[in-house]
mmCIF file with all atom_site columns, C-alpha atoms in Angstrom:
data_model
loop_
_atom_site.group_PDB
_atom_site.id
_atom_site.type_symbol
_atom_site.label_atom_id
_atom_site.label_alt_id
_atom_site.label_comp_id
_atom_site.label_asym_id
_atom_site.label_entity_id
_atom_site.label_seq_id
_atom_site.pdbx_PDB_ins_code
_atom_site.Cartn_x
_atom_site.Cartn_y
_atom_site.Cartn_z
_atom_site.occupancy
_atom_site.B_iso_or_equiv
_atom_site.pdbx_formal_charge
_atom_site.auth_seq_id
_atom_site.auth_comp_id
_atom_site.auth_asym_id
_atom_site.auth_atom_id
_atom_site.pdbx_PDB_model_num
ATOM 1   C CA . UNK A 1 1   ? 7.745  47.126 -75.795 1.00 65.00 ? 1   UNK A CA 1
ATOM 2   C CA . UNK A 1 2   ? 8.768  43.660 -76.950 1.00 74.00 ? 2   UNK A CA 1
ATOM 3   C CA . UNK A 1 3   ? 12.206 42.930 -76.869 1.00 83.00 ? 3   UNK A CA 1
ATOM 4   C CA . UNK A 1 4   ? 14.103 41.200 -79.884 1.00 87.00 ? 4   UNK A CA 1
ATOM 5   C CA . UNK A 1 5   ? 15.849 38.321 -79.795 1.00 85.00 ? 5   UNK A CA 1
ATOM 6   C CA . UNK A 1 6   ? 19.541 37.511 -80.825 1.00 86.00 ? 6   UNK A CA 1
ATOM 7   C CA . UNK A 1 7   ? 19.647 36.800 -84.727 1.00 87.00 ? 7   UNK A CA 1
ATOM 8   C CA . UNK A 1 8   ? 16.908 39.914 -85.236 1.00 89.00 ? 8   UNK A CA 1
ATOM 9   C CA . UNK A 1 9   ? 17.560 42.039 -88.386 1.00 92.00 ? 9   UNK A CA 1
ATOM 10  C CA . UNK A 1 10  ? 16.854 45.685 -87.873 1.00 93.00 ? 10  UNK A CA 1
ATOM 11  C CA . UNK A 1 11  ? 17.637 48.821 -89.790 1.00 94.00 ? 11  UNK A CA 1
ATOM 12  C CA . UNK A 1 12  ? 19.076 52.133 -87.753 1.00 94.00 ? 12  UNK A CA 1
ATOM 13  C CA . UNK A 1 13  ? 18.448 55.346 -89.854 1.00 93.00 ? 13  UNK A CA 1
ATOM 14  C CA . UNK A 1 14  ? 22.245 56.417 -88.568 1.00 92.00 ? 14  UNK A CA 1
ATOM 15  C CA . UNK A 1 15  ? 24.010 52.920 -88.938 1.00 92.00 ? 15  UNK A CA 1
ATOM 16  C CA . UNK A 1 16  ? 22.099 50.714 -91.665 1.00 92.00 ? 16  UNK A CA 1
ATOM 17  C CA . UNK A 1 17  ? 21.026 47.682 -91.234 1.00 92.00 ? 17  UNK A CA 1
ATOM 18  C CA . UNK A 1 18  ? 22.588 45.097 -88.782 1.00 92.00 ? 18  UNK A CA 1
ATOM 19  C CA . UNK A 1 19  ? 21.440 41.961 -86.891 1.00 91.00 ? 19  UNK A CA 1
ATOM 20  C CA . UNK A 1 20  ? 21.646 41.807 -82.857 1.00 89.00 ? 20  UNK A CA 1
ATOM 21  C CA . UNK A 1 21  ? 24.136 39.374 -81.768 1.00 87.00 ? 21  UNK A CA 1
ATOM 22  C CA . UNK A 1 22  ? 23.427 40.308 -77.788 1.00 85.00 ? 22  UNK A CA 1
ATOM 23  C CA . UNK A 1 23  ? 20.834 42.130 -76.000 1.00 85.00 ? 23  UNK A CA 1
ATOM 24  C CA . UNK A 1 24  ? 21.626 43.222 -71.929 1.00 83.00 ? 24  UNK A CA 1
ATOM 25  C CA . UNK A 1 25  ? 19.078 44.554 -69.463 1.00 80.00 ? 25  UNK A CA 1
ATOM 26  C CA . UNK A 1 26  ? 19.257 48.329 -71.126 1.00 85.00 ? 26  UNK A CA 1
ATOM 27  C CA . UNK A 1 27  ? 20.788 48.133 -74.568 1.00 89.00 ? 27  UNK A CA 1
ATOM 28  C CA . UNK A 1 28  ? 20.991 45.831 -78.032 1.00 90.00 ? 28  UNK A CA 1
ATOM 29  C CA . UNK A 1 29  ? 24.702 45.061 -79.671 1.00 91.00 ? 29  UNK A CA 1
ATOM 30  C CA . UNK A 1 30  ? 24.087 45.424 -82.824 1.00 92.00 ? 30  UNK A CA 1
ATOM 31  C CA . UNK A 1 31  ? 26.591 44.243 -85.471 1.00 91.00 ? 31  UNK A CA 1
ATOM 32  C CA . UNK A 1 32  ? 26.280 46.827 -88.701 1.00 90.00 ? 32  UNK A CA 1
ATOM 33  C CA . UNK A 1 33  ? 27.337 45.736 -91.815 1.00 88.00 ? 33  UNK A CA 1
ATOM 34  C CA . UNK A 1 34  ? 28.825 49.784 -92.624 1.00 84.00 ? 34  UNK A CA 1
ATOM 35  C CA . UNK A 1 35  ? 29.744 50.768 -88.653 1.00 85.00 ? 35  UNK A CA 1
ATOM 36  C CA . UNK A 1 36  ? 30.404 47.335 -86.961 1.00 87.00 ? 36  UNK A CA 1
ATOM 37  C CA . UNK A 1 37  ? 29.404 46.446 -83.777 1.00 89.00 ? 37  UNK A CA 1
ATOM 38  C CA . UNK A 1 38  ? 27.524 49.314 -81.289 1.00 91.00 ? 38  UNK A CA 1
ATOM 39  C CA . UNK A 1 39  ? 24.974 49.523 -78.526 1.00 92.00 ? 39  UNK A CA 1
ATOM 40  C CA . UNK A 1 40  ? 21.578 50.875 -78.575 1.00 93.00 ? 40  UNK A CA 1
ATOM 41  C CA . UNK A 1 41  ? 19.109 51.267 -76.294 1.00 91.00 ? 41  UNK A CA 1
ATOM 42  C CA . UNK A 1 42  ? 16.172 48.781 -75.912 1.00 89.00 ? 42  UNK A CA 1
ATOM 43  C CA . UNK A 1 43  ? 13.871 51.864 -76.675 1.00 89.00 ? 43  UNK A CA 1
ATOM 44  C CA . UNK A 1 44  ? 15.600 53.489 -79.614 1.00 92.00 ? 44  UNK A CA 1
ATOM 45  C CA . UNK A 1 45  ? 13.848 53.688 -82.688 1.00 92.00 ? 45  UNK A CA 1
ATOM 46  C CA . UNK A 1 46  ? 14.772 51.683 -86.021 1.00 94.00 ? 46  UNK A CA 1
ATOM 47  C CA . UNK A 1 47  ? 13.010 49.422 -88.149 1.00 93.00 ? 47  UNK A CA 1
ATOM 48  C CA . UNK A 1 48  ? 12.691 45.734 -87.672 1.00 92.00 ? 48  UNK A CA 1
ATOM 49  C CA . UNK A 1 49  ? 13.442 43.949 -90.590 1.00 93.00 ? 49  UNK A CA 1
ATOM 50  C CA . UNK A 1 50  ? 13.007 40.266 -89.521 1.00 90.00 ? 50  UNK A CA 1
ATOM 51  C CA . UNK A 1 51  ? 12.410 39.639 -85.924 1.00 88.00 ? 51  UNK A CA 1
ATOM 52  C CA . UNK A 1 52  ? 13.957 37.023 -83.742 1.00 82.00 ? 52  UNK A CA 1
ATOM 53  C CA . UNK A 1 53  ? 11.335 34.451 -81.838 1.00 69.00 ? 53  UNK A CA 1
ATOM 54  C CA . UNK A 1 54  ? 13.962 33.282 -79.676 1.00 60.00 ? 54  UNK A CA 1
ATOM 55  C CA . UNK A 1 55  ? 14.686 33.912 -76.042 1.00 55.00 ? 55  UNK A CA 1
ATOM 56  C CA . UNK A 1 56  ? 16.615 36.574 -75.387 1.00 48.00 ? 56  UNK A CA 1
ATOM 57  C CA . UNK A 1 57  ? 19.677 35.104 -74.545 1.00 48.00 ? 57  UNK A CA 1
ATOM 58  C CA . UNK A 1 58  ? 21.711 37.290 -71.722 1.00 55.00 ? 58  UNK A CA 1
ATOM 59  C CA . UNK A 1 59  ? 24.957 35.531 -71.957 1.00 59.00 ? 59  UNK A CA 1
ATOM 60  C CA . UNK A 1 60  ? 27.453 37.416 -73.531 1.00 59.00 ? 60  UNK A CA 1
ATOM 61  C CA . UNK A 1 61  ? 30.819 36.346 -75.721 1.00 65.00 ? 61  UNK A CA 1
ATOM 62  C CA . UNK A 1 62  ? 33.023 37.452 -73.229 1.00 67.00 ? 62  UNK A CA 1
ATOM 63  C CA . UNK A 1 63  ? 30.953 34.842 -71.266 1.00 70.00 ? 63  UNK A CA 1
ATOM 64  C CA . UNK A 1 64  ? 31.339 32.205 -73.347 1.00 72.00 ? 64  UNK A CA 1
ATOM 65  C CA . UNK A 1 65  ? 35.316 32.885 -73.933 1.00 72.00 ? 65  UNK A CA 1
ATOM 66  C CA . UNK A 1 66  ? 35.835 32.489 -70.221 1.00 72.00 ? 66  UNK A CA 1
ATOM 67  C CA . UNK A 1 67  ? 33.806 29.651 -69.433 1.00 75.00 ? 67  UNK A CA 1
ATOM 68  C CA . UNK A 1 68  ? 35.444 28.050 -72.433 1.00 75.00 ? 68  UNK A CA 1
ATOM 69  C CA . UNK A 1 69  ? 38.929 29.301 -71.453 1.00 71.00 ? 69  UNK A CA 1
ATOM 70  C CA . UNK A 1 70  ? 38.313 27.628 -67.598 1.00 70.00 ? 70  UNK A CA 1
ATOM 71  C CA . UNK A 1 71  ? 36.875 24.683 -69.159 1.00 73.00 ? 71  UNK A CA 1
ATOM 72  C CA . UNK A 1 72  ? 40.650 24.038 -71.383 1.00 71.00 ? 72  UNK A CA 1
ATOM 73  C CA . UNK A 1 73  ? 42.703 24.182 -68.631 1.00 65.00 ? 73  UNK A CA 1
ATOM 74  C CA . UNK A 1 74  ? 40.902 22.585 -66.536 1.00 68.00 ? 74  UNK A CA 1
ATOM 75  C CA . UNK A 1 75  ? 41.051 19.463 -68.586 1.00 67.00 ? 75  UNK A CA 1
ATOM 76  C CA . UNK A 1 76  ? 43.910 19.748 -70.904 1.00 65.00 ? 76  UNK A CA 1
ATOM 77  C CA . UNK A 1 77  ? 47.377 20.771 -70.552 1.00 58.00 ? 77  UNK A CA 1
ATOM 78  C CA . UNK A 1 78  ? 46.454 24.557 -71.249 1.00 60.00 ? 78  UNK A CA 1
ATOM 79  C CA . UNK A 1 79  ? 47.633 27.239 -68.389 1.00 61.00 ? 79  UNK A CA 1
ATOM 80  C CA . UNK A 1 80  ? 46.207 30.483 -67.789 1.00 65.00 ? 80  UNK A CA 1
ATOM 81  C CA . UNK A 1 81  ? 47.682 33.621 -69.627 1.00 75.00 ? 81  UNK A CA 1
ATOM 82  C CA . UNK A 1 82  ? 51.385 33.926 -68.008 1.00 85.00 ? 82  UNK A CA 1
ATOM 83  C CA . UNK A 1 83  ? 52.928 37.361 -68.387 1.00 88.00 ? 83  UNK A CA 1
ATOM 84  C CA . UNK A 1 84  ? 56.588 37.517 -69.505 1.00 91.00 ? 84  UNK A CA 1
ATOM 85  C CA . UNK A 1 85  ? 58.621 40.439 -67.053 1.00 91.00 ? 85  UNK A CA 1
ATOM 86  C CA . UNK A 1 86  ? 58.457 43.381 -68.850 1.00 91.00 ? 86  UNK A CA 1
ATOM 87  C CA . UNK A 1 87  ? 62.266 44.161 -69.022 1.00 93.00 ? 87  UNK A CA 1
ATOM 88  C CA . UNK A 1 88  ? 62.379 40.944 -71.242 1.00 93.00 ? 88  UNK A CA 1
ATOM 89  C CA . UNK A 1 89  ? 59.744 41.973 -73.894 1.00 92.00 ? 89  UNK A CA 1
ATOM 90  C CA . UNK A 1 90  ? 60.701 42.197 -77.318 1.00 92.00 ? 90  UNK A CA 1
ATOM 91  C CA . UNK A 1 91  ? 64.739 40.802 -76.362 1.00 94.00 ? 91  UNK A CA 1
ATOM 92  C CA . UNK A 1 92  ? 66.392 38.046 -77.691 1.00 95.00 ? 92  UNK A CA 1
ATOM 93  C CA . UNK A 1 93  ? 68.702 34.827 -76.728 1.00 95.00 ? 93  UNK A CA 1
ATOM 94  C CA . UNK A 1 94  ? 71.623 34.884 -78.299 1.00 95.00 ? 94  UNK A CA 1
ATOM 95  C CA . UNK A 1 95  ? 74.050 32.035 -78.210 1.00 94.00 ? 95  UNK A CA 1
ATOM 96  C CA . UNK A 1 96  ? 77.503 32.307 -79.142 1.00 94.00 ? 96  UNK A CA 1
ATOM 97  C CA . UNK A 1 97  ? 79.046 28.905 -79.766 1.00 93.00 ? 97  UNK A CA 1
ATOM 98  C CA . UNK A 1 98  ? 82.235 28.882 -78.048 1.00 93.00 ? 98  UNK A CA 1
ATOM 99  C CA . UNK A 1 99  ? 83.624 26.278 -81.192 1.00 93.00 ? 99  UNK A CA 1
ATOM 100 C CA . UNK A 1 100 ? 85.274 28.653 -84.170 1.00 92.00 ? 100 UNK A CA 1
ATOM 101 C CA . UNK A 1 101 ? 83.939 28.408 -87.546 1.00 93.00 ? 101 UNK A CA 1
ATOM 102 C CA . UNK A 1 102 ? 80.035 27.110 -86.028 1.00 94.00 ? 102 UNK A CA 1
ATOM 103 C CA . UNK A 1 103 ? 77.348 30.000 -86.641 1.00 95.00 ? 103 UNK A CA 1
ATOM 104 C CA . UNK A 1 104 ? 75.516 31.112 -83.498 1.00 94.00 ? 104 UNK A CA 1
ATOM 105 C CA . UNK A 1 105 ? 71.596 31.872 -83.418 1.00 95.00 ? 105 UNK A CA 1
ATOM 106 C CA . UNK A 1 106 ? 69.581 34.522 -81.913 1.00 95.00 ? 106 UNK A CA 1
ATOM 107 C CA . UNK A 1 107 ? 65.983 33.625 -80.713 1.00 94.00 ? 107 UNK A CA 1
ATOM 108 C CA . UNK A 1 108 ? 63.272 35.856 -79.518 1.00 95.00 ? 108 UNK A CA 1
ATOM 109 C CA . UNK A 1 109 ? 62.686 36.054 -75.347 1.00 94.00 ? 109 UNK A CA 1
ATOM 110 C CA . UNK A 1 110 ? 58.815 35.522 -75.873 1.00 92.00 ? 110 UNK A CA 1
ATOM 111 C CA . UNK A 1 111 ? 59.386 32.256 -77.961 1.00 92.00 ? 111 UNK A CA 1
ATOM 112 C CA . UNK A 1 112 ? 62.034 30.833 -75.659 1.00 94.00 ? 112 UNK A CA 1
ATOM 113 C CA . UNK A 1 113 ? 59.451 31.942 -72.565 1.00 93.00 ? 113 UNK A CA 1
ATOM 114 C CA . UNK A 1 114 ? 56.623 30.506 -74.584 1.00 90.00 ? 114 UNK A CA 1
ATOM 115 C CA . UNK A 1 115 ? 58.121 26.898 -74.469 1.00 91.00 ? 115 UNK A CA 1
ATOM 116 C CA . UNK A 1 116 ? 59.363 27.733 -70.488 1.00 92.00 ? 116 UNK A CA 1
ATOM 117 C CA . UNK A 1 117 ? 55.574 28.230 -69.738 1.00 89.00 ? 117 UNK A CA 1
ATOM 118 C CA . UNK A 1 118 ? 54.455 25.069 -72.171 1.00 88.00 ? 118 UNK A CA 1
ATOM 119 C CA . UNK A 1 119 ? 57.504 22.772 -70.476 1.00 90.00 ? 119 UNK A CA 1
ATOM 120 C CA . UNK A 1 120 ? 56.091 23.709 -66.738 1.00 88.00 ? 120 UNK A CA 1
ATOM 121 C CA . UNK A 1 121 ? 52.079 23.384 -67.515 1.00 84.00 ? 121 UNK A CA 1
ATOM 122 C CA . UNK A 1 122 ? 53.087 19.829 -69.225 1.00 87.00 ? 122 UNK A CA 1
ATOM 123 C CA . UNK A 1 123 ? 55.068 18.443 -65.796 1.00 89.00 ? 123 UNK A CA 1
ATOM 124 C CA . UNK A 1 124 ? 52.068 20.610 -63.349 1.00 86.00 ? 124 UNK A CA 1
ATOM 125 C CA . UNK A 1 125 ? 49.452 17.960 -65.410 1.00 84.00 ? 125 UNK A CA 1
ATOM 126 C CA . UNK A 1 126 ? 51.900 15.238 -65.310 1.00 89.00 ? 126 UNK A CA 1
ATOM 127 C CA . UNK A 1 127 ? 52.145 15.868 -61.665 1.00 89.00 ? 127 UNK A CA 1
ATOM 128 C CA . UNK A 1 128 ? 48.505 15.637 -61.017 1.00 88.00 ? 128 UNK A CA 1
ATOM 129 C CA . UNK A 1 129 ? 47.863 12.475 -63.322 1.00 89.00 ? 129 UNK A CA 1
ATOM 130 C CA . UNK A 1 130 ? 50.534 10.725 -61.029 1.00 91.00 ? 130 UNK A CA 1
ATOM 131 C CA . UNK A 1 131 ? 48.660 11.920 -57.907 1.00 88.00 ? 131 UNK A CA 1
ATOM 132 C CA . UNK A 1 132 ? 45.155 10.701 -59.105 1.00 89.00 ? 132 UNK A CA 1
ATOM 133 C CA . UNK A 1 133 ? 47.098 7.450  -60.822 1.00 91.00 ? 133 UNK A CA 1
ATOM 134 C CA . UNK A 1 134 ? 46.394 3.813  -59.391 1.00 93.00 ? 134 UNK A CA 1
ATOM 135 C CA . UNK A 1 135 ? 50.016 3.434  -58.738 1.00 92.00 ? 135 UNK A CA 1
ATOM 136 C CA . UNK A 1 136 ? 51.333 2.465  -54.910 1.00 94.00 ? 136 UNK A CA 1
ATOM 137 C CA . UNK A 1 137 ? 51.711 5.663  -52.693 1.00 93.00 ? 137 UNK A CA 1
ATOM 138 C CA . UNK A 1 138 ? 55.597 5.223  -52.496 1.00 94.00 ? 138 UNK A CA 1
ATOM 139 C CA . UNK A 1 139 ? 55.598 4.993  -56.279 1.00 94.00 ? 139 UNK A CA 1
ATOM 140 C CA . UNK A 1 140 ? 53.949 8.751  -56.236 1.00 92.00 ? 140 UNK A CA 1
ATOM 141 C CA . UNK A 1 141 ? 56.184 9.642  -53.580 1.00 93.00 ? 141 UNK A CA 1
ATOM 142 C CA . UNK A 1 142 ? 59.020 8.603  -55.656 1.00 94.00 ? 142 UNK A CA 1
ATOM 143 C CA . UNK A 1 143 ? 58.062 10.311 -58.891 1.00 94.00 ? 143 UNK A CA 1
ATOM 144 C CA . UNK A 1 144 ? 56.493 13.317 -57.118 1.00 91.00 ? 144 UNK A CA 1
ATOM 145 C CA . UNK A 1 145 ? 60.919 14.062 -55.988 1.00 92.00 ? 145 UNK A CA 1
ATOM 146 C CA . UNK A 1 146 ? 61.661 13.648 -59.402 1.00 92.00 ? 146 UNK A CA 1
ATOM 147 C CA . UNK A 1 147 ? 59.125 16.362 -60.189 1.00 92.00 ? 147 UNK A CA 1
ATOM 148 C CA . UNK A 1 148 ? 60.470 18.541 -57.503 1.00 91.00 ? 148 UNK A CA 1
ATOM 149 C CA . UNK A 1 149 ? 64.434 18.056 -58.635 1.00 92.00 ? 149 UNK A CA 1
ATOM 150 C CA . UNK A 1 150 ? 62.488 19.033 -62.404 1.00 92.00 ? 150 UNK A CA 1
ATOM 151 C CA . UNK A 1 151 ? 61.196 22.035 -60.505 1.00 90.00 ? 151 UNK A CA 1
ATOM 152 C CA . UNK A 1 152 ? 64.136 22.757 -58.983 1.00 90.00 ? 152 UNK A CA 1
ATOM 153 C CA . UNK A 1 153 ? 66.283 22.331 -62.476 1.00 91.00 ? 153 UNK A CA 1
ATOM 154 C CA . UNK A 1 154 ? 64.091 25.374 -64.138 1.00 93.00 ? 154 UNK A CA 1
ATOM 155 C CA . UNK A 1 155 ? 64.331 28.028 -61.386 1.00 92.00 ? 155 UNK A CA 1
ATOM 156 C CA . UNK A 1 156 ? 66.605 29.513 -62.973 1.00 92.00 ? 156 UNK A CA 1
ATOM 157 C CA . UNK A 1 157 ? 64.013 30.512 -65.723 1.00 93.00 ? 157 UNK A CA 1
ATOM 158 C CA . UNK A 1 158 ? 61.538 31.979 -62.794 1.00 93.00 ? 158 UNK A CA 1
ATOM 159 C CA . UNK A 1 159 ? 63.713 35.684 -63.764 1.00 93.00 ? 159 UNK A CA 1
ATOM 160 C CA . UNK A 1 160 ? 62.006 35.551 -66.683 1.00 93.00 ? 160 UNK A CA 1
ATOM 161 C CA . UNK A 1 161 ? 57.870 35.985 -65.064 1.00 92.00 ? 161 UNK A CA 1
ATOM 162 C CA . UNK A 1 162 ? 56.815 38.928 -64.325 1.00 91.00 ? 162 UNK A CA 1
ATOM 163 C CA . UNK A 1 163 ? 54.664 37.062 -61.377 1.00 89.00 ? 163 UNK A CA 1
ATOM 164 C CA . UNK A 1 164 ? 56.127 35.115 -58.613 1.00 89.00 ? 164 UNK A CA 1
ATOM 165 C CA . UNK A 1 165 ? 53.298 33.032 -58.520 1.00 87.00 ? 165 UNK A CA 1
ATOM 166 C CA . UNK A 1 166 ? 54.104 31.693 -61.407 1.00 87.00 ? 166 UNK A CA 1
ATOM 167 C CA . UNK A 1 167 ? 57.540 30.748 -60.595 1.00 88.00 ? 167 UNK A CA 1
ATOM 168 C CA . UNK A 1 168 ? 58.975 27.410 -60.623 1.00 86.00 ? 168 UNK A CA 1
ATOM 169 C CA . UNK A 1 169 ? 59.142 26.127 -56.936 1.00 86.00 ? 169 UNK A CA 1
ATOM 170 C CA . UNK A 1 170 ? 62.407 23.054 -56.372 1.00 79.00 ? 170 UNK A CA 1
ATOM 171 C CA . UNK A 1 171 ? 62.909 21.245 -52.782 1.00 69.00 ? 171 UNK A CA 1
ATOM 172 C CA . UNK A 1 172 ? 62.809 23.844 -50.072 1.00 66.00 ? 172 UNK A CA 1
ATOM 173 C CA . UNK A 1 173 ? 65.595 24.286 -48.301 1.00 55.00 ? 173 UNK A CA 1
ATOM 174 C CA . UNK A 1 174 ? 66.114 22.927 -44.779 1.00 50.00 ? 174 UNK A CA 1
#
């Protein structure tokens, strides 16, 4: 039995035709123009419309999304997925200005959390480019505090993770 290759057009007498767009040790996924995407085994029977000379290729998209996804924040100022506590899902901020006749806003926990997250991957990269920077080590000593105080400043946001590993961390105390 010859195995097809990704980009292979085949017709399935239950789900029409489709091309693969992966192929694993025991089964094709096949995407169907009527049923969408589904798995079928290597040995199943349909007709091959237009074969595929390449290699099989084994890696998947999931693959690719993760390797990509390690890749972006590794190198830019993208953080992994950080989960908002549950009890704050859906809520909002509301601020009531304490001045009469000045209209007061309400904004959505997962936006304000959003730019919490954003604000603490932006001074995490600043804080390595200063470590790997040319500058004299009591210069990065120096800055490194002020990134610490920053730290310290935005624990009172670290209510709002669900993780504490993702919590902001100030100066430990003595």
């Amino acid at each position: 039995m010859k195995i097809l290759g990704i980009g292979s057009r085949i017709n399935h007498a239950e789900h029409g035709k489709g091309v693969v767009t992966n192929v694993t040790s025991s089964a094709y996924w096949v995407t169907f123009i009527e049923s969408g995407l589904e798995t079928i085994a290597l040995d199943e029977e349909f007709e091959v419309i237009e074969a595929s000379e390449n290699d099989v290729d084994t890696v998947s998209l999931f693959d690719i999304e993760k390797s990509l996804k390690h890749i972006l924040q590794r190198y830019s100022d993208v953080g992994p997925a950080v989960a908002i506590a549950d009890k704050w899902k859906g809520g909002k901020i509301i601020l009531d200005p304490g001045q009469a006749g000045v209209q007061g806003k309400e904004i959505p926990i997962d936006t304000f959390f959003h730019k919490i997250v954003m604000v603490r991957d932006r001074v995490r990269v600043m804080e390595q480019k200063i470590n790997s920077s040319k500058l004299e080590e009591s210069e990065k000593i120096e800055l490194q505090q002020y990134i610490t105080r920053i730290y310290g400043s935005l624990t009172t946001f670290n209510v709002l993770f669900k993780g504490t590993a993702d919590y902001f961390v100030g100066e430990k105390s003595k």
